[in-house]
GROMACS .gro file of C-alpha atoms in nm:
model
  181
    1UNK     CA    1  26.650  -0.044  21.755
    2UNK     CA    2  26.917  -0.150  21.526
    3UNK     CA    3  26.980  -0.129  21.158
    4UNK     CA    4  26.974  -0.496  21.172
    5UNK     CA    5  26.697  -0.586  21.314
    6UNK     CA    6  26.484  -0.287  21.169
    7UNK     CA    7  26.535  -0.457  20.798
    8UNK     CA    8  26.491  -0.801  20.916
    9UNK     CA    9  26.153  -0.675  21.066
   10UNK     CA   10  26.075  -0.535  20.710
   11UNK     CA   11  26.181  -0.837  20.509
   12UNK     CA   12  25.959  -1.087  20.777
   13UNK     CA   13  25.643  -0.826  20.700
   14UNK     CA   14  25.717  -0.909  20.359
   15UNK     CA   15  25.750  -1.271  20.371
   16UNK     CA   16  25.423  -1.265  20.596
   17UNK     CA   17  25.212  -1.092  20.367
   18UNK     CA   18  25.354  -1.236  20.028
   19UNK     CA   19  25.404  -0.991  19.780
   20UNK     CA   20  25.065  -0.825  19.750
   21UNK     CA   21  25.010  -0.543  19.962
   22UNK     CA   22  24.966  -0.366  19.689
   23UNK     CA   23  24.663  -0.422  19.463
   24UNK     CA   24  24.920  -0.530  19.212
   25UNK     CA   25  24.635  -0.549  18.937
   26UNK     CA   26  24.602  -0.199  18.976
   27UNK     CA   27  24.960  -0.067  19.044
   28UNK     CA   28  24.979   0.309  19.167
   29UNK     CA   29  24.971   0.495  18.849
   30UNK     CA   30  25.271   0.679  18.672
   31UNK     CA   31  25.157   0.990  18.589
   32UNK     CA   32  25.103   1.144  18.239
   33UNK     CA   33  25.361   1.414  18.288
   34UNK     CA   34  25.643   1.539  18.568
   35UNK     CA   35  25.513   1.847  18.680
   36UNK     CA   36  25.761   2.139  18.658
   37UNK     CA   37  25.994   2.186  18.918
   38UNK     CA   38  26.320   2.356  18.957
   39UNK     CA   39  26.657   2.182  19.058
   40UNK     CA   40  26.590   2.317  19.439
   41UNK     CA   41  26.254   2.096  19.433
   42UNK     CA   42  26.461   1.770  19.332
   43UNK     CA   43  26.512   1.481  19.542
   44UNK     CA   44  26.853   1.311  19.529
   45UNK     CA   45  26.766   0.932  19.532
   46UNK     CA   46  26.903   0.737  19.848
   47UNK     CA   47  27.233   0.573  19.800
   48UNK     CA   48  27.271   0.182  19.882
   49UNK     CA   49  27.478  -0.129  19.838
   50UNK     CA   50  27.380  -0.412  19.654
   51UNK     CA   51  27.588  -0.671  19.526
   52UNK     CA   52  27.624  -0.895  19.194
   53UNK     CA   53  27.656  -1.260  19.220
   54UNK     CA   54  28.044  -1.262  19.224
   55UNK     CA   55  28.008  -1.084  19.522
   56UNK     CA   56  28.118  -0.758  19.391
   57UNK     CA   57  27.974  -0.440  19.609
   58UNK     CA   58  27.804  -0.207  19.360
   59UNK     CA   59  27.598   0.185  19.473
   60UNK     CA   60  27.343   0.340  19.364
   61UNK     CA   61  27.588   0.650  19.276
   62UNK     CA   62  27.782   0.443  19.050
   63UNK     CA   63  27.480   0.478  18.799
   64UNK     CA   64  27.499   0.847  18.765
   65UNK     CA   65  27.502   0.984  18.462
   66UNK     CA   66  27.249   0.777  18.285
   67UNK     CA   67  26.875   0.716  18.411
   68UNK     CA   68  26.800   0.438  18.621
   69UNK     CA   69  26.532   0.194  18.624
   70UNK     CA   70  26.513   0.048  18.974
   71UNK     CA   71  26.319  -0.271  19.035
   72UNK     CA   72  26.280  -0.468  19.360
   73UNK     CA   73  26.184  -0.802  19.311
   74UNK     CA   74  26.131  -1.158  19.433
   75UNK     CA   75  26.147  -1.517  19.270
   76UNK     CA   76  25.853  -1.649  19.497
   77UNK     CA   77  25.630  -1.298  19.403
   78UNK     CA   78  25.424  -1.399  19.125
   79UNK     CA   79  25.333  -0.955  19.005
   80UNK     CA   80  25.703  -0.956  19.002
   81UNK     CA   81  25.776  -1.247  18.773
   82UNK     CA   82  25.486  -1.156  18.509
   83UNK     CA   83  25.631  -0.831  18.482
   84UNK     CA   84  25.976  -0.926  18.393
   85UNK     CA   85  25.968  -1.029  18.035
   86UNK     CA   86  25.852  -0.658  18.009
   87UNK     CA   87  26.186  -0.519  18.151
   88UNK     CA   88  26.373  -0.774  17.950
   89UNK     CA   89  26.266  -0.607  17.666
   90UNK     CA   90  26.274  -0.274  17.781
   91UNK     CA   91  26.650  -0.322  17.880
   92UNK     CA   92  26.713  -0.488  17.555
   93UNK     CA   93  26.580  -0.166  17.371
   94UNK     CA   94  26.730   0.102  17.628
   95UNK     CA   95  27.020  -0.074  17.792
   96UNK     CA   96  27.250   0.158  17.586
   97UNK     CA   97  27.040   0.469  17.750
   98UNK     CA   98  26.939   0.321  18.076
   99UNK     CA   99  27.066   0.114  18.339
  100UNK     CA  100  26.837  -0.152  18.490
  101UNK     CA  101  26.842  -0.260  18.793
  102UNK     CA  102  26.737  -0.540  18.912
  103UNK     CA  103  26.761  -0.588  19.292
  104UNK     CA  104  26.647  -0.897  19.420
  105UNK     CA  105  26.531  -0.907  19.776
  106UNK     CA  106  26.781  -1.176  19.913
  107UNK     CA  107  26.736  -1.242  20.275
  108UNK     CA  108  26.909  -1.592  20.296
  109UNK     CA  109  26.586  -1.786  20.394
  110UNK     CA  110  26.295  -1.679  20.166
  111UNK     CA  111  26.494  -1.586  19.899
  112UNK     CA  112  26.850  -1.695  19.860
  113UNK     CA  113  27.134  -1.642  19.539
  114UNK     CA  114  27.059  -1.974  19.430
  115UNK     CA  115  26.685  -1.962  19.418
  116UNK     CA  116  26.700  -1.621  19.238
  117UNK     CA  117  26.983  -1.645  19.007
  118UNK     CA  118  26.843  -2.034  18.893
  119UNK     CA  119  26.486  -1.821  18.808
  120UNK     CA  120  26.723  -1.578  18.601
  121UNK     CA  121  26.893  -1.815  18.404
  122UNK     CA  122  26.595  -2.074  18.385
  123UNK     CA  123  26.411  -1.815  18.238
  124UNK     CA  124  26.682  -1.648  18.025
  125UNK     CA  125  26.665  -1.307  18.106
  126UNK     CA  126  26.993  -1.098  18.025
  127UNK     CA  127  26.942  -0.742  18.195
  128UNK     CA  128  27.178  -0.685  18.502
  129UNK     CA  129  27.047  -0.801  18.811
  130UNK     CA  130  27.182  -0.735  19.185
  131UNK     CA  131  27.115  -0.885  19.560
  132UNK     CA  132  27.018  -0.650  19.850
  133UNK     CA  133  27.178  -0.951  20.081
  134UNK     CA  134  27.241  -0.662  20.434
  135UNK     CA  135  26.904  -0.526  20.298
  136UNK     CA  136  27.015  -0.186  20.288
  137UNK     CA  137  26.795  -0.106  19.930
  138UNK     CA  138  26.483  -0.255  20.047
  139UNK     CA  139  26.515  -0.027  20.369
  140UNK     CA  140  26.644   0.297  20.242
  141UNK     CA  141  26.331   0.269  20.036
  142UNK     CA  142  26.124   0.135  20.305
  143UNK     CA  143  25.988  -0.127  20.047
  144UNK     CA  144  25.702  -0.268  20.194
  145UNK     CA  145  25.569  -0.429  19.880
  146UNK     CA  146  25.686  -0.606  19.574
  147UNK     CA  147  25.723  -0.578  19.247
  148UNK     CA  148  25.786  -0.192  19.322
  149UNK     CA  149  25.950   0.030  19.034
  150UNK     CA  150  26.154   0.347  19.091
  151UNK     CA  151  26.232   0.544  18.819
  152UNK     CA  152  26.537   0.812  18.867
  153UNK     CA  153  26.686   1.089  18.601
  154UNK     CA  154  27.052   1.091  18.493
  155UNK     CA  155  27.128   1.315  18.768
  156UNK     CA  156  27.037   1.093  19.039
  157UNK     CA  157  26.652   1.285  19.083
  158UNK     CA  158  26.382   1.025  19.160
  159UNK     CA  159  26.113   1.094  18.922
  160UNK     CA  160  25.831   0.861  18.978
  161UNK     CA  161  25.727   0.526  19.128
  162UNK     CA  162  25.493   0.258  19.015
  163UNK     CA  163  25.371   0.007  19.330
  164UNK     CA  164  25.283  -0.355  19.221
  165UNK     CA  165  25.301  -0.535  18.879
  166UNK     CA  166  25.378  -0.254  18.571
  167UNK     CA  167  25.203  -0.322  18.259
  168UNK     CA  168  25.458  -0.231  17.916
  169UNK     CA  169  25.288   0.023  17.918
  170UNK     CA  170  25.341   0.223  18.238
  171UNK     CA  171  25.666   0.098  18.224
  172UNK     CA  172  25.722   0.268  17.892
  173UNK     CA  173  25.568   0.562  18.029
  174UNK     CA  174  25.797   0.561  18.349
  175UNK     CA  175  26.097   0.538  18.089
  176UNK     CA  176  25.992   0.821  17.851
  177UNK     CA  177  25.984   1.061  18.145
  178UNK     CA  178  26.377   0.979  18.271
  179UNK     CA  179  26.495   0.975  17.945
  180UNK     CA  180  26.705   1.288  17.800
  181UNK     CA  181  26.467   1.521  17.614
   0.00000   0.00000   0.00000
């Protein structure tokens, strides 16, 4: 089966099942602490393309260096847009120390660049957000829900997850563990 067709299949479950597979008013939990591991035990975070609204092609690897918040998101999924005034003020307090991303789930039909970038401004949010139009994010990740949260170290480690609408307060707790001690 094709690349193609393998994300379009994963983008229709989506669209068929809204954006609630997950009990999004009980997301999966971040946990307390990152248990100890050594560099050997790290998982490099899967590289993908998005692209801003100008078009302009942008990796996951460019980010290296600093930690990454990594949302996938929807204009239509309801967890997803209750949660955002909670990343834009996360971003505005860490966008010097983090970068944000924002990847909106764009597959043309359910979702286009108008519908999503109109919620953006309409709404007035300022943190940096990005279109997974080829849907190459949503299926290295194998995304099968939204609002999901990855949260990756400055070396490119993923470091924990939350599935389904973060509270401030496990997103605070997902930022405290990428953040340089």
């Amino acid at each position: 089966m094709n690349r193609a067709l393998i994300s379009l299949l994963i983008l229709s479950a989506l669209l068929l099942t809204g954006c609630t597979l997950a009990n999004t008013s009980n997301p999966t939990t971040i946990p307390e602490t990152v248990p100890e591991t050594s560099t050997d035990e790290s998982f490099a975070a899967p590289d993908f393309t998005v692209y801003d609204l100008d078009g302009n092609s942008y990796k996951l690897s460019d980010f290296l260096g600093k930690p990454v918040v990594l949302n996938f998101w929807a204009s239509w999924c309801g967890p997803c847009k209750a949660e955002m005034p909670d990343f834009e003020d996360a971003y505005k307090e860490y966008q010097d120390e983090i970068h944000f991303l924002m990847v909106n789930l764009t597959d043309g039909t359910g979702e286009t660049l108008e519908s999503a970038s109109s919620f953006i401004a309409g709404q007035g949010y300022t943190f940096p957000v990005y279109y997974d139009t080829t849907s190459s994010a949503a299926y290295t990740y194998g995304i099968s829900s939204i609002p999901t949260t990855i949260f990756i170290d400055k070396q490119g480690n993923l470091v924990t997850y939350g599935q389904g609408m973060l509270s401030a307060d496990l997103l605070a707790k997902g930022i405290e563990m990428i953040l340089p001690q």
